[in-house]
PDB file of C-alpha atoms in Angstrom:
ATOM      1  CA  MET Q   1     -23.833  64.904  -7.611  1.00  0.00           C
ATOM      2  CA  HIS Q   2     -27.400  63.840  -8.439  1.00  0.00           C
ATOM      3  CA  MET Q   3     -28.394  63.720  -4.766  1.00  0.00           C
ATOM      4  CA  GLU Q   4     -27.182  67.266  -4.285  1.00  0.00           C
ATOM      5  CA  PHE Q   5     -29.425  68.457  -7.129  1.00  0.00           C
ATOM      6  CA  ILE Q   6     -32.422  66.556  -5.733  1.00  0.00           C
ATOM      7  CA  LYS Q   7     -31.880  68.222  -2.348  1.00  0.00           C
ATOM      8  CA  SER Q   8     -31.394  71.650  -3.925  1.00  0.00           C
ATOM      9  CA  LYS Q   9     -33.808  74.541  -3.615  1.00  0.00           C
ATOM     10  CA  GLU Q  10     -34.127  74.797  -7.389  1.00  0.00           C
ATOM     11  CA  PHE Q  11     -35.287  71.181  -7.795  1.00  0.00           C
ATOM     12  CA  LYS Q  12     -37.819  71.450  -4.977  1.00  0.00           C
ATOM     13  CA  THR Q  13     -39.228  74.694  -6.400  1.00  0.00           C
ATOM     14  CA  GLY Q  14     -39.493  73.202  -9.915  1.00  0.00           C
ATOM     15  CA  LEU Q  15     -41.284  70.168  -8.519  1.00  0.00           C
ATOM     16  CA  LEU Q  16     -43.633  72.462  -6.590  1.00  0.00           C
ATOM     17  CA  PHE Q  17     -44.457  74.406  -9.802  1.00  0.00           C
ATOM     18  CA  LEU Q  18     -45.181  71.080 -11.538  1.00  0.00           C
ATOM     19  CA  VAL Q  19     -47.549  69.952  -8.767  1.00  0.00           C
ATOM     20  CA  ILE Q  20     -49.294  73.354  -8.713  1.00  0.00           C
ATOM     21  CA  ALA Q  21     -49.740  73.298 -12.509  1.00  0.00           C
ATOM     22  CA  ALA Q  22     -51.174  69.749 -12.363  1.00  0.00           C
ATOM     23  CA  SER Q  23     -53.512  70.675  -9.503  1.00  0.00           C
ATOM     24  CA  ILE Q  24     -54.859  73.798 -11.163  1.00  0.00           C
ATOM     25  CA  SER Q  25     -55.241  71.965 -14.496  1.00  0.00           C
ATOM     26  CA  PHE Q  26     -57.158  69.195 -12.779  1.00  0.00           C
ATOM     27  CA  GLY Q  27     -59.380  71.778 -11.104  1.00  0.00           C
ATOM     28  CA  LEU Q  28     -60.084  73.470 -14.461  1.00  0.00           C
ATOM     29  CA  SER Q  29     -60.583  70.194 -16.344  1.00  0.00           C
ATOM     30  CA  ASP Q  30     -64.395  70.692 -16.406  1.00  0.00           C
ATOM     31  CA  LEU Q  31     -63.967  74.029 -18.234  1.00  0.00           C
ATOM     32  CA  VAL Q  32     -60.807  73.457 -20.295  1.00  0.00           C
ATOM     33  CA  ASN Q  33     -59.004  70.377 -21.512  1.00  0.00           C
ATOM     34  CA  PHE Q  34     -56.578  69.149 -18.791  1.00  0.00           C
ATOM     35  CA  TRP Q  35     -53.548  68.875 -21.098  1.00  0.00           C
ATOM     36  CA  LYS Q  36     -54.041  72.308 -22.630  1.00  0.00           C
ATOM     37  CA  SER Q  37     -54.345  74.053 -19.251  1.00  0.00           C
ATOM     38  CA  PHE Q  38     -51.445  71.981 -17.888  1.00  0.00           C
ATOM     39  CA  ALA Q  39     -49.214  73.034 -20.795  1.00  0.00           C
ATOM     40  CA  ILE Q  40     -50.139  76.718 -20.355  1.00  0.00           C
ATOM     41  CA  LEU Q  41     -49.592  76.633 -16.584  1.00  0.00           C
ATOM     42  CA  LEU Q  42     -46.349  74.714 -17.014  1.00  0.00           C
ATOM     43  CA  ALA Q  43     -45.123  77.391 -19.445  1.00  0.00           C
ATOM     44  CA  ILE Q  44     -46.037  80.135 -16.959  1.00  0.00           C
ATOM     45  CA  GLY Q  45     -44.309  78.207 -14.122  1.00  0.00           C
ATOM     46  CA  SER Q  46     -41.222  77.691 -16.274  1.00  0.00           C
ATOM     47  CA  GLY Q  47     -41.043  81.425 -16.954  1.00  0.00           C
ATOM     48  CA  VAL Q  48     -41.346  82.232 -13.275  1.00  0.00           C
ATOM     49  CA  TYR Q  49     -38.757  79.559 -12.465  1.00  0.00           C
ATOM     50  CA  TYR Q  50     -36.373  80.988 -15.081  1.00  0.00           C
ATOM     51  CA  TYR Q  51     -36.587  84.495 -13.632  1.00  0.00           C
ATOM     52  CA  MET Q  52     -36.298  83.213 -10.052  1.00  0.00           C
ATOM     53  CA  PHE Q  53     -33.224  80.998 -10.417  1.00  0.00           C
ATOM     54  CA  ILE Q  54     -31.595  80.858 -13.811  1.00  0.00           C
ATOM     55  CA  ASN Q  55     -31.680  84.532 -14.818  1.00  0.00           C
ATOM     56  CA  GLN Q  56     -30.200  85.781 -11.529  1.00  0.00           C
ATOM     57  CA  PRO Q  57     -26.727  87.239 -11.763  1.00  0.00           C
ATOM     58  CA  GLU Q  58     -24.136  85.281  -9.842  1.00  0.00           C
ATOM     59  CA  GLU Q  59     -22.897  86.946  -6.707  1.00  0.00           C
ATOM     60  CA  PRO Q  60     -19.240  87.869  -7.025  1.00  0.00           C
ATOM     61  CA  VAL Q  61     -16.867  85.990  -4.785  1.00  0.00           C
ATOM     62  CA  GLN Q  62     -15.813  88.295  -2.029  1.00  0.00           C
ATOM     63  CA  ASP Q  63     -12.171  88.858  -1.328  1.00  0.00           C
ATOM     64  CA  THR Q  64     -11.329  86.783   1.731  1.00  0.00           C
ATOM     65  CA  SER Q  65      -7.869  88.226   2.261  1.00  0.00           C
ATOM     66  CA  GLU Q  66      -9.180  90.700   4.869  1.00  0.00           C
ATOM     67  CA  PHE Q  67     -10.911  87.861   6.691  1.00  0.00           C
ATOM     68  CA  ASP Q  68      -7.752  85.731   6.504  1.00  0.00           C
ATOM     69  CA  LYS Q  69      -5.717  88.589   7.984  1.00  0.00           C
ATOM     70  CA  ILE Q  70      -8.139  88.917  10.903  1.00  0.00           C
ATOM     71  CA  VAL Q  71      -8.091  85.158  11.514  1.00  0.00           C
ATOM     72  CA  ALA Q  72      -4.278  85.129  11.444  1.00  0.00           C
ATOM     73  CA  GLU Q  73      -4.136  88.074  13.846  1.00  0.00           C
ATOM     74  CA  LEU Q  74      -6.574  86.421  16.221  1.00  0.00           C
ATOM     75  CA  GLY Q  75      -4.589  83.189  16.013  1.00  0.00           C
ATOM     76  CA  GLY Q  76      -1.461  85.091  17.011  1.00  0.00           C
ATOM     77  CA  MET Q  77      -3.284  86.711  19.918  1.00  0.00           C
ATOM     78  CA  VAL Q  78      -4.514  83.319  21.118  1.00  0.00           C
ATOM     79  CA  GLU Q  79      -0.966  81.947  20.997  1.00  0.00           C
ATOM     80  CA  GLU Q  80       0.339  84.940  22.974  1.00  0.00           C
ATOM     81  CA  GLN Q  81      -2.399  84.521  25.562  1.00  0.00           C
ATOM     82  CA  GLY Q  82      -1.542  80.826  25.840  1.00  0.00           C
ATOM     83  CA  GLU Q  83       2.094  81.691  26.480  1.00  0.00           C
ATOM     84  CA  VAL Q  84       1.125  84.268  29.125  1.00  0.00           C
ATOM     85  CA  ILE Q  85      -1.134  81.722  30.833  1.00  0.00           C
ATOM     86  CA  LYS Q  86       1.722  79.181  30.856  1.00  0.00           C
ATOM     87  CA  GLU Q  87       4.037  81.784  32.404  1.00  0.00           C
ATOM     88  CA  TYR Q  88       1.457  82.571  35.096  1.00  0.00           C
ATOM     89  CA  GLU Q  89       1.026  78.867  35.801  1.00  0.00           C
ATOM     90  CA  GLN Q  90       4.797  78.497  36.191  1.00  0.00           C
ATOM     91  CA  ILE Q  91       4.915  81.489  38.544  1.00  0.00           C
ATOM     92  CA  PHE Q  92       1.952  80.120  40.494  1.00  0.00           C
ATOM     93  CA  ASP Q  93       3.547  76.671  40.770  1.00  0.00           C
ATOM     94  CA  SER Q  94       6.830  78.193  41.947  1.00  0.00           C
ATOM     95  CA  GLN Q  95       5.011  80.079  44.703  1.00  0.00           C
ATOM     96  CA  LEU Q  96       3.184  77.042  46.110  1.00  0.00           C
ATOM     97  CA  VAL Q  97       4.381  76.084  49.569  1.00  0.00           C
ATOM     98  CA  GLU Q  98       4.079  72.671  51.203  1.00  0.00           C
ATOM     99  CA  LEU Q  99       4.009  72.624  54.984  1.00  0.00           C
ATOM    100  CA  PRO Q 100       3.862  69.394  57.014  1.00  0.00           C
ATOM    101  CA  CYS Q 101       1.227  68.938  59.725  1.00  0.00           C
ATOM    102  CA  VAL Q 102       2.340  68.358  63.297  1.00  0.00           C
ATOM    103  CA  CYS Q 103       0.762  64.885  63.199  1.00  0.00           C
ATOM    104  CA  GLY Q 104       3.047  63.951  60.288  1.00  0.00           C
ATOM    105  CA  GLY Q 105       0.232  62.445  58.234  1.00  0.00           C
ATOM    106  CA  ASN Q 106      -0.540  65.325  55.914  1.00  0.00           C
ATOM    107  CA  THR Q 107       0.975  68.313  54.191  1.00  0.00           C
ATOM    108  CA  PHE Q 108      -0.694  71.641  53.477  1.00  0.00           C
ATOM    109  CA  GLN Q 109      -0.147  73.066  50.044  1.00  0.00           C
ATOM    110  CA  GLY Q 110      -1.064  76.613  49.119  1.00  0.00           C
ATOM    111  CA  LEU Q 111      -0.137  80.213  48.634  1.00  0.00           C
ATOM    112  CA  PHE Q 112       0.289  81.797  52.033  1.00  0.00           C
ATOM    113  CA  SER Q 113       0.425  85.562  52.440  1.00  0.00           C
ATOM    114  CA  PRO Q 114       1.720  87.622  55.358  1.00  0.00           C
ATOM    115  CA  LYS Q 115      -1.162  90.087  54.877  1.00  0.00           C
ATOM    116  CA  PHE Q 116      -3.926  87.565  55.506  1.00  0.00           C
ATOM    117  CA  GLU Q 117      -4.767  85.067  58.180  1.00  0.00           C
ATOM    118  CA  ASN Q 118      -3.927  81.671  56.700  1.00  0.00           C
ATOM    119  CA  ILE Q 119      -5.899  78.905  58.371  1.00  0.00           C
ATOM    120  CA  VAL Q 120      -5.553  75.289  57.268  1.00  0.00           C
ATOM    121  CA  GLU Q 121      -7.162  72.083  58.492  1.00  0.00           C
ATOM    122  CA  CYS Q 122      -5.488  68.686  58.562  1.00  0.00           C
ATOM    123  CA  GLU Q 123      -7.543  65.949  56.956  1.00  0.00           C
ATOM    124  CA  LYS Q 124      -5.908  63.235  59.094  1.00  0.00           C
ATOM    125  CA  CYS Q 125      -6.043  64.680  62.618  1.00  0.00           C
ATOM    126  CA  GLU Q 126      -8.760  67.279  61.834  1.00  0.00           C
ATOM    127  CA  SER Q 127      -6.825  69.983  63.688  1.00  0.00           C
ATOM    128  CA  LYS Q 128      -6.831  73.593  62.531  1.00  0.00           C
ATOM    129  CA  TYR Q 129      -3.626  75.564  62.190  1.00  0.00           C
ATOM    130  CA  ARG Q 130      -2.786  79.157  61.466  1.00  0.00           C
ATOM    131  CA  VAL Q 131       0.175  79.585  59.150  1.00  0.00           C
ATOM    132  CA  ASN Q 132       2.184  82.695  60.000  1.00  0.00           C
ATOM    133  CA  VAL Q 133       4.311  84.098  57.218  1.00  0.00           C
ATOM    134  CA  SER Q 134       7.036  86.620  57.876  1.00  0.00           C
ATOM    135  CA  TYR Q 135       9.830  88.044  55.822  1.00  0.00           C
ATOM    136  CA  ASP Q 136      13.192  88.572  57.456  1.00  0.00           C
ATOM    137  CA  SER Q 137      16.352  89.842  55.827  1.00  0.00           C
ATOM    138  CA  VAL Q 138      19.518  87.921  56.487  1.00  0.00           C
ATOM    139  CA  LEU Q 139      22.956  89.333  55.771  1.00  0.00           C
ATOM    140  CA  ILE Q 140      24.870  86.899  53.594  1.00  0.00           C
ATOM    141  CA  SER Q 141      27.848  89.084  52.699  1.00  0.00           C
ATOM    142  CA  GLU Q 142      30.635  90.426  54.822  1.00  0.00           C
ATOM    143  CA  PRO Q 143      29.644  93.606  56.653  1.00  0.00           C
ATOM    144  CA  LEU Q 144      31.432  96.799  55.650  1.00  0.00           C
ATOM    145  CA  ASP Q 145      34.065  98.109  57.990  1.00  0.00           C
ATOM    146  CA  ILE Q 146      32.754 101.617  58.514  1.00  0.00           C
ATOM    147  CA  ASP Q 147      34.824 103.750  60.826  1.00  0.00           C
ATOM    148  CA  ASP Q 148      34.394 106.975  58.930  1.00  0.00           C
ATOM    149  CA  ALA Q 149      31.852 109.222  60.698  1.00  0.00           C
ATOM    150  CA  THR Q 150      30.812 110.942  57.476  1.00  0.00           C
ATOM    151  CA  MET Q 151      29.946 107.596  55.883  1.00  0.00           C
ATOM    152  CA  ILE Q 152      27.786 106.684  58.896  1.00  0.00           C
ATOM    153  CA  ASP Q 153      25.982 110.043  58.620  1.00  0.00           C
ATOM    154  CA  LYS Q 154      25.358 109.466  54.906  1.00  0.00           C
ATOM    155  CA  ILE Q 155      23.861 106.075  55.633  1.00  0.00           C
ATOM    156  CA  LYS Q 156      21.585 107.471  58.361  1.00  0.00           C
ATOM    157  CA  THR Q 157      20.364 110.351  56.182  1.00  0.00           C
ATOM    158  CA  ALA Q 158      19.845 108.247  53.053  1.00  0.00           C
ATOM    159  CA  LYS Q 159      16.228 108.012  51.887  1.00  0.00           C
ATOM    160  CA  LYS Q 160      14.557 104.661  52.262  1.00  0.00           C
ATOM    161  CA  PRO Q 161      13.079 103.210  49.070  1.00  0.00           C
ATOM    162  CA  GLU Q 162       9.316 102.936  49.052  1.00  0.00           C
TER     163      GLU Q 162
END
């Protein structure tokens, strides 16, 4: 508690006023008695000190509920963003593909797209490979038995989804 007061602005300013009063009194000691001038200057310094620090009205404590609401809202946003990032990481991890090299000593891991030229290099055999990606549809259900000519016409004239 005492160390806080010694480090405070008020204590340092009071000490400064004391040193200034002593210095001016010493400088005027040829004209006026040192103790008389020191007492007068100390009284003036005390008055200034009183009006600078003690007589000031205390600042009212501001309502922090608005600030707390903003902090809580931002905390919620950060949590939501963290969840979205985790979901993207899961999606990214599920899309990673591992392909073995022809030499058998290495595997290539990455996201390969059919729209781009995917070139990989084996670290073991130092060969370069192009990874071709294609999408094919494979029928896994039983085909419909369509003998009706009107049904075949409907299928042919149906609009393709874009």
